[in-house]
Tab-separated table of C-alpha atoms in Angstrom:
chain	number	residue	atom	x	y	z
A	882	MET	CA	205.856	97.664	-13.939
A	883	SER	CA	207.267	95.038	-16.421
A	884	ILE	CA	210.472	94.215	-17.405
A	885	PRO	CA	210.743	96.805	-20.927
A	886	ASP	CA	209.021	99.518	-18.915
A	887	LEU	CA	212.235	99.422	-15.575
A	888	HIS	CA	214.439	99.242	-18.262
A	889	ALA	CA	212.846	102.778	-20.685
A	890	LEU	CA	212.668	104.659	-17.313
A	891	LEU	CA	216.660	103.927	-16.016
A	892	THR	CA	217.807	104.316	-19.824
A	893	ARG	CA	216.066	107.688	-19.074
A	894	LEU	CA	217.508	108.177	-15.347
A	895	GLU	CA	220.723	107.307	-18.098
A	896	LEU	CA	221.233	104.100	-15.625
A	897	PRO	CA	221.685	100.615	-18.489
A	898	ALA	CA	220.596	97.297	-18.105
A	899	VAL	CA	218.624	96.215	-14.707
A	900	SER	CA	221.433	92.927	-14.440
A	901	PRO	CA	223.942	92.963	-13.638
A	902	GLY	CA	225.093	96.877	-13.382
A	903	ALA	CA	228.058	98.091	-11.560
A	904	TRP	CA	227.228	101.005	-10.485
A	905	SER	CA	228.991	103.104	-8.223
A	906	GLY	CA	232.127	105.673	-8.164
A	907	MET	CA	232.199	109.462	-8.793
A	908	HIS	CA	232.219	109.360	-13.174
A	909	GLY	CA	230.736	106.202	-13.831
A	910	TRP	CA	231.677	103.000	-12.619
A	911	SER	CA	233.312	100.990	-10.432
A	912	SER	CA	236.821	100.366	-11.175
A	913	ALA	CA	236.440	96.827	-9.038
A	914	ALA	CA	235.271	93.311	-11.262
A	915	ASP	CA	235.149	91.491	-8.422
A	916	GLY	CA	233.254	91.083	-4.972
A	917	ALA	CA	229.544	90.321	-4.198
A	918	LEU	CA	227.177	92.053	-6.161
A	919	ILE	CA	224.034	94.058	-3.913
A	920	ASN	CA	220.669	92.600	-5.286
A	921	VAL	CA	218.165	95.480	-5.562
A	922	LYS	CA	214.640	94.075	-4.649
A	923	SER	CA	211.431	94.896	-5.423
A	924	PRO	CA	209.238	95.624	-1.106
A	925	ALA	CA	205.826	95.179	-3.094
A	926	SER	CA	206.816	92.117	-5.491
A	927	GLY	CA	210.786	90.498	-4.650
A	928	ALA	CA	211.860	90.473	-7.560
A	929	LEU	CA	214.654	91.084	-9.035
A	930	ILE	CA	215.161	94.913	-9.953
A	931	ALA	CA	219.010	95.080	-9.970
A	932	GLN	CA	222.657	94.354	-8.897
A	933	VAL	CA	224.778	97.491	-7.733
A	934	ARG	CA	228.467	96.180	-7.492
A	935	PRO	CA	229.700	98.125	-4.164
A	936	ALA	CA	232.916	100.512	-4.343
A	937	SER	CA	236.631	99.029	-3.509
A	938	ALA	CA	238.829	100.398	-1.230
A	939	ALA	CA	240.403	101.851	-4.213
A	940	ASP	CA	237.300	103.910	-5.315
A	941	TYR	CA	236.150	105.111	-1.910
A	942	GLU	CA	240.087	106.377	-1.618
A	943	SER	CA	239.687	108.093	-5.124
A	944	VAL	CA	236.552	109.683	-4.620
A	945	LEU	CA	237.771	111.170	-1.345
A	946	ALA	CA	240.994	112.105	-3.318
A	947	SER	CA	238.545	113.875	-5.779
A	948	ALA	CA	236.074	115.666	-3.356
A	949	VAL	CA	239.479	117.524	-1.125
A	950	GLU	CA	240.010	118.863	-4.281
A	951	ALA	CA	237.153	120.026	-5.546
A	952	ALA	CA	236.220	121.121	-1.850
A	953	ALA	CA	239.504	123.766	-2.693
A	954	ALA	CA	238.234	124.553	-6.056
A	955	TRP	CA	235.082	125.356	-5.089
A	956	ARG	CA	235.458	126.843	-2.055
A	957	GLY	CA	236.927	129.997	-3.879
A	958	VAL	CA	233.731	130.671	-5.974
A	959	PRO	CA	231.570	133.146	-5.036
A	960	ALA	CA	228.178	132.272	-3.044
A	961	PRO	CA	225.629	133.463	-5.187
A	962	LYS	CA	227.475	131.653	-8.942
A	963	ARG	CA	227.643	128.831	-5.880
A	964	GLY	CA	223.968	128.685	-5.841
A	965	GLU	CA	223.150	129.258	-9.560
A	966	ALA	CA	224.799	125.420	-9.769
A	967	VAL	CA	221.893	124.220	-7.287
A	968	ARG	CA	219.372	126.306	-9.590
A	969	LEU	CA	220.275	124.580	-12.660
A	970	LEU	CA	220.517	121.036	-10.421
A	971	GLY	CA	217.070	121.535	-9.501
A	972	GLU	CA	215.856	122.095	-12.899
A	973	GLU	CA	217.215	119.064	-13.769
A	974	LEU	CA	215.501	117.647	-11.282
A	975	ARG	CA	212.209	119.211	-12.420
A	976	ARG	CA	212.518	117.446	-15.655
A	977	HIS	CA	212.697	114.742	-13.830
A	978	LYS	CA	210.524	114.534	-11.032
A	979	SER	CA	208.316	111.463	-12.632
A	980	GLU	CA	210.601	108.830	-13.862
A	981	LEU	CA	213.273	109.999	-10.161
A	982	GLY	CA	209.726	109.895	-8.120
A	983	THR	CA	208.431	106.156	-9.981
A	984	LEU	CA	211.731	105.140	-9.207
A	985	VAL	CA	211.746	105.749	-5.278
A	986	SER	CA	208.559	104.362	-5.075
A	987	LEU	CA	209.460	101.060	-6.996
A	988	GLU	CA	213.254	100.922	-4.953
A	989	ASN	CA	211.839	101.432	-1.122
A	990	GLY	CA	207.423	101.056	-1.310
A	991	LYS	CA	206.384	103.804	-1.144
A	992	ILE	CA	203.611	105.448	-2.866
A	993	LEU	CA	204.043	106.861	-5.729
A	994	ALA	CA	202.273	110.617	-4.785
A	995	GLU	CA	205.224	110.370	-1.864
A	996	GLY	CA	207.927	109.075	-3.905
A	997	LEU	CA	206.743	112.477	-6.252
A	998	GLY	CA	206.510	114.389	-3.281
A	999	GLU	CA	210.602	113.923	-2.211
A	1000	VAL	CA	211.668	114.573	-5.543
A	1001	GLN	CA	209.501	117.441	-5.329
A	1002	GLU	CA	211.254	118.454	-1.737
A	1003	MET	CA	214.610	117.682	-3.459
A	1004	ILE	CA	213.743	120.878	-5.832
A	1005	ASP	CA	211.803	122.800	-3.474
A	1006	ILE	CA	215.058	123.084	-1.434
A	1007	ALA	CA	217.173	123.474	-3.904
A	1008	ASP	CA	214.925	126.648	-4.732
A	1009	PHE	CA	215.888	127.405	-0.877
A	1010	ALA	CA	219.473	127.567	-1.535
A	1011	VAL	CA	219.897	129.683	-4.311
A	1012	GLY	CA	217.808	132.032	-2.292
A	1013	GLN	CA	220.340	131.377	0.854
A	1014	ALA	CA	223.455	131.277	-1.269
A	1015	ARG	CA	222.975	135.568	-0.998
A	1016	MET	CA	222.333	135.403	2.667
A	1017	LEU	CA	225.408	133.596	4.964
A	1018	TYR	CA	225.565	136.425	7.133
A	1019	GLY	CA	227.750	137.076	9.922
A	1020	LEU	CA	227.255	139.649	12.510
A	1021	SER	CA	228.746	142.938	13.317
A	1022	MET	CA	229.513	143.055	17.172
A	1023	HIS	CA	230.934	146.654	19.100
A	1024	SER	CA	234.417	146.469	20.576
A	1025	GLU	CA	235.123	147.623	23.594
A	1026	ARG	CA	238.257	149.222	22.914
A	1027	PRO	CA	238.614	152.593	21.145
A	1028	GLY	CA	239.619	152.190	16.988
A	1029	HIS	CA	238.655	148.804	17.158
A	1030	ARG	CA	236.167	147.087	14.321
A	1031	MET	CA	234.880	143.763	15.411
A	1032	ALA	CA	232.068	140.779	13.626
A	1033	GLU	CA	232.069	137.490	12.313
A	1034	GLN	CA	231.959	135.640	9.269
A	1035	TRP	CA	231.376	132.064	8.056
A	1036	HIS	CA	234.051	130.240	5.331
A	1037	PRO	CA	233.137	126.732	4.093
A	1038	LEU	CA	233.883	123.505	5.841
A	1039	GLY	CA	235.532	121.632	3.337
A	1040	VAL	CA	233.525	117.969	2.853
A	1041	VAL	CA	231.040	117.267	4.035
A	1042	GLY	CA	230.322	113.583	4.489
A	1043	ILE	CA	225.605	112.284	3.528
A	1044	ILE	CA	225.305	109.219	5.471
A	1045	SER	CA	220.876	108.348	3.977
A	1046	ALA	CA	219.139	105.585	5.291
A	1047	PHE	CA	216.675	103.795	3.210
A	1048	ASN	CA	212.942	105.885	4.018
A	1049	PHE	CA	213.647	109.145	1.932
A	1050	PRO	CA	216.419	108.157	-0.664
A	1051	VAL	CA	217.285	111.063	-1.907
A	1052	ALA	CA	215.307	113.636	-0.360
A	1053	VAL	CA	217.738	114.103	2.360
A	1054	TRP	CA	220.673	114.097	0.859
A	1055	ALA	CA	219.740	116.910	-1.016
A	1056	TRP	CA	218.743	118.704	2.588
A	1057	ASN	CA	222.241	118.541	3.227
A	1058	ALA	CA	224.115	118.404	-0.045
A	1059	LEU	CA	222.517	121.294	-1.407
A	1060	LEU	CA	222.887	123.506	1.738
A	1061	GLY	CA	226.003	122.321	1.347
A	1062	ALA	CA	227.135	123.271	-1.585
A	1063	ILE	CA	226.509	126.540	-1.684
A	1064	CYS	CA	228.234	126.785	1.650
A	1065	GLY	CA	231.557	126.306	-0.558
A	1066	ASN	CA	232.052	121.837	0.012
A	1067	ALA	CA	231.742	119.031	-1.752
A	1068	CYS	CA	229.985	116.210	-0.983
A	1069	VAL	CA	230.286	112.238	-0.242
A	1070	TRP	CA	227.327	110.211	0.088
A	1071	LYS	CA	226.733	107.062	1.289
A	1072	PRO	CA	223.139	105.698	0.921
A	1073	SER	CA	221.943	103.401	1.622
A	1074	PRO	CA	222.008	100.050	0.263
A	1075	LYS	CA	218.706	98.921	0.691
A	1076	THR	CA	217.815	102.021	-2.030
A	1077	PRO	CA	220.661	102.685	-4.628
A	1078	LEU	CA	219.567	103.137	-7.228
A	1079	SER	CA	217.258	106.020	-6.499
A	1080	ALA	CA	221.212	107.479	-5.356
A	1081	LEU	CA	223.239	106.631	-7.862
A	1082	ALA	CA	220.830	107.842	-10.662
A	1083	VAL	CA	220.675	111.529	-8.588
A	1084	GLN	CA	224.491	111.257	-8.780
A	1085	ARG	CA	224.322	110.998	-12.241
A	1086	LEU	CA	222.140	114.098	-13.175
A	1087	CYS	CA	224.642	115.687	-10.540
A	1088	ASN	CA	227.336	114.696	-13.233
A	1089	ARG	CA	225.338	115.850	-16.028
A	1090	VAL	CA	225.002	119.147	-14.605
A	1091	MET	CA	228.343	120.073	-12.752
A	1092	GLN	CA	230.197	118.607	-15.846
A	1093	ALA	CA	227.903	120.499	-18.858
A	1094	HIS	CA	228.773	123.489	-16.520
A	1095	SER	CA	232.915	123.525	-16.093
A	1096	LEU	CA	231.776	123.155	-12.933
A	1097	PRO	CA	234.351	121.440	-10.115
A	1098	ALA	CA	233.135	117.920	-9.090
A	1099	ILE	CA	231.240	119.048	-6.148
A	1100	PHE	CA	228.456	116.483	-5.704
A	1101	GLN	CA	230.408	112.506	-4.598
A	1102	LEU	CA	229.012	109.143	-3.517
A	1103	PHE	CA	230.347	105.786	-3.236
A	1104	VAL	CA	228.073	102.379	-2.802
A	1105	ASP	CA	229.282	100.223	0.778
A	1106	SER	CA	227.335	97.144	1.272
A	1107	GLY	CA	228.939	96.166	4.052
A	1108	THR	CA	230.174	98.901	7.400
A	1109	GLU	CA	233.588	98.542	6.713
A	1110	LEU	CA	233.894	101.080	4.072
A	1111	ALA	CA	231.447	103.047	6.264
A	1112	THR	CA	233.311	102.932	9.354
A	1113	ARG	CA	236.625	104.504	7.490
A	1114	PHE	CA	234.025	107.185	6.038
A	1115	VAL	CA	233.492	108.162	9.248
A	1116	GLU	CA	236.543	108.197	10.515
A	1117	ASP	CA	238.455	109.948	8.029
A	1118	ARG	CA	239.825	112.797	9.211
A	1119	ARG	CA	239.267	114.147	5.672
A	1120	VAL	CA	235.616	114.085	5.992
A	1121	ALA	CA	235.165	117.504	8.457
A	1122	LEU	CA	231.207	116.653	9.485
A	1123	VAL	CA	230.033	113.549	9.117
A	1124	SER	CA	225.810	113.792	8.155
A	1125	PHE	CA	223.715	111.180	9.641
A	1126	THR	CA	220.338	109.579	8.740
A	1127	GLY	CA	219.656	106.002	10.939
A	1128	SER	CA	218.385	104.757	14.073
A	1129	THR	CA	220.115	105.788	17.264
A	1130	ALA	CA	221.799	102.817	18.333
A	1131	VAL	CA	223.809	103.418	15.032
A	1132	GLY	CA	224.347	106.913	15.104
A	1133	ARG	CA	225.422	106.715	18.508
A	1134	LYS	CA	227.893	104.960	17.809
A	1135	VAL	CA	228.561	107.547	14.370
A	1136	GLY	CA	228.535	109.894	16.340
A	1137	GLU	CA	231.444	109.054	19.553
A	1138	ARG	CA	233.447	108.086	16.603
A	1139	VAL	CA	233.484	111.541	14.815
A	1140	ALA	CA	234.165	112.331	17.913
A	1141	ALA	CA	236.894	110.789	18.787
A	1142	ARG	CA	239.110	112.612	15.820
A	1143	LEU	CA	237.007	115.776	16.647
A	1144	GLY	CA	234.991	116.292	13.709
A	1145	LYS	CA	231.726	117.241	13.405
A	1146	SER	CA	228.578	115.109	13.379
A	1147	LEU	CA	224.423	116.009	12.400
A	1148	LEU	CA	223.025	113.410	13.881
A	1149	GLU	CA	219.282	112.867	12.983
A	1150	LEU	CA	218.078	109.771	14.456
A	1151	GLY	CA	214.669	108.377	15.547
A	1152	GLY	CA	211.440	109.168	17.105
A	1153	ASN	CA	208.262	107.765	19.480
A	1154	ASN	CA	206.508	110.557	17.751
A	1155	ALA	CA	203.048	111.252	19.417
A	1156	VAL	CA	199.826	113.141	18.939
A	1157	VAL	CA	197.885	114.965	22.113
A	1158	VAL	CA	194.076	114.848	21.498
A	1159	ASP	CA	192.715	117.133	23.673
A	1160	GLU	CA	188.990	117.178	24.961
A	1161	THR	CA	188.278	120.039	22.791
A	1162	ALA	CA	189.870	118.743	19.522
A	1163	ASN	CA	188.455	118.739	16.508
A	1164	LEU	CA	188.643	115.219	15.221
A	1165	ASP	CA	187.685	116.260	11.605
A	1166	LEU	CA	191.144	117.341	11.993
A	1167	ALA	CA	192.902	114.806	14.066
A	1168	VAL	CA	191.758	111.748	12.447
A	1169	PRO	CA	193.429	112.048	8.626
A	1170	ALA	CA	196.313	113.668	10.733
A	1171	ILE	CA	196.897	110.892	12.555
A	1172	VAL	CA	196.019	108.074	9.358
A	1173	PHE	CA	198.512	109.484	7.380
A	1174	GLY	CA	201.232	110.368	10.013
A	1175	ALA	CA	200.731	106.467	11.245
A	1176	VAL	CA	200.705	104.517	7.985
A	1177	GLY	CA	201.932	107.362	5.541
A	1178	THR	CA	205.374	105.232	3.995
A	1179	ALA	CA	204.157	102.369	5.879
A	1180	GLY	CA	205.330	103.806	9.588
A	1181	GLN	CA	208.825	104.085	8.240
A	1182	ARG	CA	209.814	107.456	8.334
A	1183	CYS	CA	211.566	108.979	11.385
A	1184	THR	CA	208.357	111.480	12.141
A	1185	SER	CA	205.832	108.902	11.823
A	1186	THR	CA	203.347	108.712	14.620
A	1187	ARG	CA	203.636	105.987	16.993
A	1188	ARG	CA	201.371	107.299	20.104
A	1189	VAL	CA	198.445	109.083	20.425
A	1190	LEU	CA	197.581	110.671	23.649
A	1191	VAL	CA	193.616	110.705	23.747
A	1192	HIS	CA	191.945	113.176	26.190
A	1193	GLN	CA	189.781	110.022	27.976
A	1194	ALA	CA	186.447	112.250	27.171
A	1195	LEU	CA	186.938	111.262	23.518
A	1196	ALA	CA	188.676	108.456	23.668
A	1197	ALA	CA	185.723	106.113	22.415
A	1198	GLU	CA	184.877	107.767	20.145
A	1199	LEU	CA	188.473	108.943	18.110
A	1200	GLU	CA	188.689	105.225	18.600
A	1201	ARG	CA	185.713	104.626	16.255
A	1202	ARG	CA	186.924	106.636	13.513
A	1203	LEU	CA	189.674	105.440	13.857
A	1204	VAL	CA	189.171	101.993	13.492
A	1205	HIS	CA	186.784	103.242	10.396
A	1206	ALA	CA	189.481	105.276	8.214
A	1207	TYR	CA	192.134	102.430	8.408
A	1208	GLY	CA	189.044	100.398	7.141
A	1209	GLN	CA	189.590	102.772	4.395
A	1210	VAL	CA	193.495	102.441	3.855
A	1211	ARG	CA	194.327	100.345	0.505
A	1212	ILE	CA	197.423	98.744	0.473
A	1213	GLY	CA	199.065	96.787	-2.367
A	1214	ASP	CA	201.054	98.547	-5.533
A	1215	PRO	CA	203.170	101.612	-4.740
A	1216	LEU	CA	202.641	102.919	-7.932
A	1217	ASP	CA	198.849	102.127	-7.961
A	1218	PRO	CA	197.688	105.272	-7.718
A	1219	ALA	CA	195.075	103.895	-5.843
A	1220	THR	CA	196.735	102.514	-3.049
A	1221	LEU	CA	197.745	104.337	0.178
A	1222	MET	CA	200.343	102.049	1.553
A	1223	GLY	CA	202.710	100.031	0.177
A	1224	PRO	CA	204.491	97.389	1.709
A	1225	LEU	CA	207.582	97.596	4.274
A	1226	ILE	CA	211.531	98.030	2.915
A	1227	ASP	CA	212.336	93.987	3.225
A	1228	ALA	CA	211.149	90.859	5.302
A	1229	ALA	CA	212.802	91.436	8.119
A	1230	ALA	CA	211.072	94.874	8.607
A	1231	ALA	CA	207.852	92.966	8.318
A	1232	GLU	CA	209.179	90.851	11.021
A	1233	ARG	CA	210.264	92.636	13.199
A	1234	PHE	CA	206.400	94.315	12.622
A	1235	GLN	CA	205.233	90.778	13.880
A	1236	ALA	CA	206.967	90.947	17.003
A	1237	ALA	CA	205.628	93.941	18.523
A	1238	VAL	CA	202.820	92.976	18.033
A	1239	ALA	CA	203.126	89.725	20.001
A	1240	GLU	CA	205.003	91.310	22.526
A	1241	ALA	CA	202.168	94.577	23.305
A	1242	ARG	CA	199.472	92.367	23.367
A	1243	ALA	CA	201.962	90.100	25.494
A	1244	GLU	CA	202.218	93.283	27.802
A	1245	GLY	CA	198.242	93.400	27.861
A	1246	GLY	CA	197.108	95.173	24.392
A	1247	GLU	CA	194.026	95.626	22.543
A	1248	LEU	CA	193.890	94.815	18.769
A	1249	LEU	CA	191.791	96.880	17.618
A	1250	THR	CA	192.876	96.794	13.746
A	1251	GLY	CA	195.237	94.631	11.603
A	1252	GLY	CA	198.626	93.102	12.941
A	1253	ASN	CA	198.622	90.647	10.383
A	1254	VAL	CA	201.415	90.080	7.721
A	1255	LEU	CA	199.446	89.478	4.647
A	1256	LYS	CA	200.057	86.540	3.336
A	1257	ARG	CA	201.552	87.669	-0.710
A	1258	PRO	CA	204.518	88.460	-2.357
A	1259	GLY	CA	206.501	91.539	-1.100
A	1260	ASN	CA	206.550	92.891	2.159
A	1261	PHE	CA	203.203	93.556	3.558
A	1262	VAL	CA	201.715	94.546	6.395
A	1263	GLU	CA	197.791	95.449	7.343
A	1264	PRO	CA	198.419	98.874	9.545
A	1265	THR	CA	197.548	98.245	13.402
A	1266	ILE	CA	196.307	99.816	15.979
A	1267	ILE	CA	196.606	98.149	19.522
A	1268	ARG	CA	194.902	100.272	23.037
A	1269	ALA	CA	197.714	100.073	24.944
A	1270	ARG	CA	199.764	102.268	27.745
A	1271	ASN	CA	202.259	104.908	27.650
A	1272	ASP	CA	204.919	102.391	30.143
A	1273	TRP	CA	205.290	99.425	28.347
A	1274	GLN	CA	208.714	98.764	26.989
A	1275	ILE	CA	207.256	98.223	23.351
A	1276	VAL	CA	205.513	100.917	23.254
A	1277	GLN	CA	208.536	103.383	23.867
A	1278	THR	CA	210.737	101.036	21.433
A	1279	GLU	CA	210.681	102.231	17.763
A	1280	THR	CA	209.225	100.054	15.067
A	1281	PHE	CA	209.713	101.657	12.114
A	1282	ALA	CA	206.372	99.781	10.333
A	1283	PRO	CA	202.728	100.981	10.912
A	1284	ILE	CA	201.744	100.903	14.522
A	1285	LEU	CA	199.671	103.136	16.399
A	1286	TYR	CA	199.234	103.191	20.251
A	1287	LEU	CA	196.051	104.802	21.462
A	1288	ILE	CA	196.807	105.299	25.274
A	1289	PRO	CA	193.332	107.378	26.879
A	1290	VAL	CA	194.407	110.062	29.672
A	1291	GLU	CA	192.861	112.106	31.762
A	1292	SER	CA	194.398	115.678	31.341
A	1293	LEU	CA	196.945	117.789	28.759
A	1294	ALA	CA	199.294	117.705	31.766
A	1295	ALA	CA	199.439	114.051	32.082
A	1296	ALA	CA	198.804	114.097	28.188
A	1297	ILE	CA	202.507	116.009	27.710
A	1298	GLU	CA	204.115	113.872	30.599
A	1299	ALA	CA	203.471	110.909	28.752
A	1300	GLN	CA	204.459	112.347	25.712
A	1301	ASN	CA	207.814	113.858	27.083
A	1302	ALA	CA	208.632	110.096	28.548
A	1303	SER	CA	210.508	108.623	25.466
A	1304	ALA	CA	213.831	108.235	25.148
A	1305	HIS	CA	213.798	110.297	21.707
A	1306	GLY	CA	212.165	114.159	20.974
A	1307	LEU	CA	211.509	114.158	17.193
A	1308	SER	CA	207.987	115.645	16.576
A	1309	SER	CA	205.007	116.006	18.323
A	1310	ALA	CA	201.485	117.243	17.845
A	1311	LEU	CA	198.571	119.092	19.559
A	1312	PHE	CA	194.688	119.294	18.699
A	1313	THR	CA	192.973	121.364	20.292
A	1314	ASP	CA	190.449	124.736	20.013
A	1315	SER	CA	191.646	125.787	23.450
A	1316	LEU	CA	194.698	128.346	23.139
A	1317	GLN	CA	195.342	128.335	25.989
A	1318	ASN	CA	195.910	124.486	26.155
A	1319	ALA	CA	197.996	125.411	22.472
A	1320	GLU	CA	199.956	127.876	24.347
A	1321	ALA	CA	200.785	125.778	27.296
A	1322	PHE	CA	202.072	122.622	24.099
A	1323	LEU	CA	203.820	125.063	22.761
A	1324	SER	CA	205.583	126.818	25.857
A	1325	ALA	CA	208.641	125.765	27.734
A	1326	SER	CA	206.972	123.294	29.939
A	1327	GLY	CA	204.957	121.306	27.155
A	1328	SER	CA	206.495	119.594	24.486
A	1329	ASP	CA	210.690	118.856	24.623
A	1330	CYS	CA	210.098	117.918	20.814
A	1331	GLY	CA	211.966	119.303	17.669
A	1332	ILE	CA	209.192	119.902	16.208
A	1333	ALA	CA	205.822	120.627	18.210
A	1334	ASN	CA	202.559	121.538	16.106
A	1335	VAL	CA	198.933	122.747	16.677
A	1336	ASN	CA	196.612	121.232	15.108
A	1337	LEU	CA	198.544	119.116	12.090
A	1338	GLY	CA	199.967	116.448	12.176
A	1339	THR	CA	203.511	114.884	12.959
A	1340	SER	CA	204.762	114.150	9.592
A	1341	GLY	CA	205.659	116.481	6.423
A	1342	ALA	CA	207.879	118.461	7.552
A	1343	GLU	CA	208.062	121.983	4.952
A	1344	ILE	CA	211.338	122.493	3.851
A	1345	GLY	CA	211.385	126.202	5.855
A	1346	GLY	CA	212.002	124.793	9.228
A	1347	ALA	CA	215.126	123.679	11.050
A	1348	PHE	CA	214.352	119.952	11.116
A	1349	GLY	CA	215.288	117.682	13.754
A	1350	GLY	CA	214.785	116.450	17.448
A	1351	GLU	CA	216.299	116.462	21.266
A	1352	LYS	CA	217.754	113.042	22.998
A	1353	ASP	CA	217.872	110.455	21.658
A	1354	THR	CA	217.167	111.701	18.407
A	1355	GLY	CA	220.518	113.064	18.282
A	1356	GLY	CA	220.228	117.026	18.338
A	1357	GLY	CA	220.609	117.550	14.895
A	1358	ARG	CA	219.089	120.107	12.622
A	1359	GLU	CA	218.762	120.373	8.796
A	1360	SER	CA	217.090	122.257	5.992
A	1361	GLY	CA	215.408	125.588	6.749
A	1362	SER	CA	216.090	128.607	9.385
A	1363	ASP	CA	219.514	128.785	10.205
A	1364	ALA	CA	221.102	125.339	9.506
A	1365	TRP	CA	222.779	126.275	6.529
A	1366	LYS	CA	225.021	127.222	10.004
A	1367	ALA	CA	226.459	123.218	10.299
A	1368	TYR	CA	228.278	123.099	7.527
A	1369	MET	CA	230.505	125.788	7.658
A	1370	ARG	CA	232.993	127.657	10.016
A	1371	ARG	CA	232.492	130.276	12.212
A	1372	GLN	CA	235.573	133.002	12.251
A	1373	THR	CA	235.700	135.896	14.594
A	1374	ASN	CA	237.829	138.780	12.514
A	1375	THR	CA	239.123	142.110	14.750
A	1376	VAL	CA	240.065	145.331	13.137
A	1377	ASN	CA	242.036	147.875	15.123
A	1378	TRP	CA	242.494	150.502	12.618
A	1379	SER	CA	243.910	152.826	15.888
A	1380	ARG	CA	247.139	153.722	16.004
A	1381	GLU	CA	247.257	151.896	19.581
A	1382	LEU	CA	247.585	148.973	20.724
A	1383	PRO	CA	244.994	148.175	23.710
A	1384	LEU	CA	244.049	144.931	25.527
A	1385	ALA	CA	240.285	143.852	26.112
A	1386	GLN	CA	239.538	144.215	29.177
A	1387	GLY	CA	241.715	146.473	30.424
A	1388	ILE	CA	245.053	144.708	30.441
A	1389	GLU	CA	248.079	146.999	30.640
A	1390	PHE	CA	251.369	145.596	29.399
A	1391	LYS	CA	253.870	147.594	28.266
A	1392	VAL	CA	257.014	146.835	25.963
A	1393	GLU	CA	259.243	148.801	24.194
A	1394	PRO	CA	259.346	148.730	20.780
């Protein structure tokens, strides 16, 4: 994309000139006038796209104080009215889908189809949240005491903190913020400093909608270039819930710091996801799903397919087909519609890719295709397949890159055992034409992951189901089903409408009134 085209794109999203910007805070620019700028570079070319001024400590305090004030006003708005505000934001996202999707691809490096798909996911969760706003149900229960009624209801938490990662720079925010909003909360967002422009563009759209309809400033943002403000954010008692998406190592520290102040955390961490291919599998289905799962977003999804556990009867044929399919993956400019895989996010990611390939080969892995960092501008690597063993340390390590380990197994039971040996428990898939095998995979003795699919891949979850995983994936759930409950506090109510005062459990305690 040329500089004039980039200027035009940013102008349509109400982000001014590319260099230098000073983008931070809720309603516009940071109050800070000094300090190092964040250089935002294109992963595809290495060219400087923009410079962003990170928030100061004063900016942070202004944002948090404003969010607390907004939350106090917003909790009194009826939930269906909150849903209407989210509907209006969803319409604004629809109007700017092309521009925002293009910016995501430009800044993140994912192909344009995925950038547009990420914005569509925001629109979908907005539609979902609008409906959910009329369905924040509590239960009614039968009391053991005569003349009593019991029920539960759900109330807003207050301020929800959202820390998102570079790989989904806008969609994961929407999962949290739009459900958080219909639940009556104000949401403060700390995006990845690797992808601040997409976040700032979304923030501008939020500002436009909320200001146009005289609504409280429930969507707020600060950009942090390091860890000082992020740490303050996590430890801030005004932030009732911290939703963190990122690595297991950092997520564990976030969970510990939030727990130390008895706050709530929602953790969406790493994944080392496996596709199981049994002896009855339809390879016409399995191969495209595996390739997209391993190559999509250049392997930089928490749901990316990293291991294929294939029955030895199909191992040779699946290997042949996968190598052939990988030869069709066009690597290049993520804005070119013909491209199937863009670059990694930065040079450090390419170095980690190279190190992982070297370690797997040192263990005895056989390189079937790929394995190289491309000698060209940008952070491009070859999608890679390595024949490996499941018990190797590198195979049990999440590498955020397009490396696929192909592992033959003797049976479905052996495949499930190998899959569940991972420290992570996010996404899993089985390809089979056997009803018995499918049900075994989905049973309590089958996959131990939060997501278990049959005859589709590990990546590309729909918003209607709760998203998240077990073990080192953190246990959080976002998006669909009843994930809205994470953004509210439960209150049990008992009403005595009788003229007596019986105690629970039949306890007798008599005093003269």
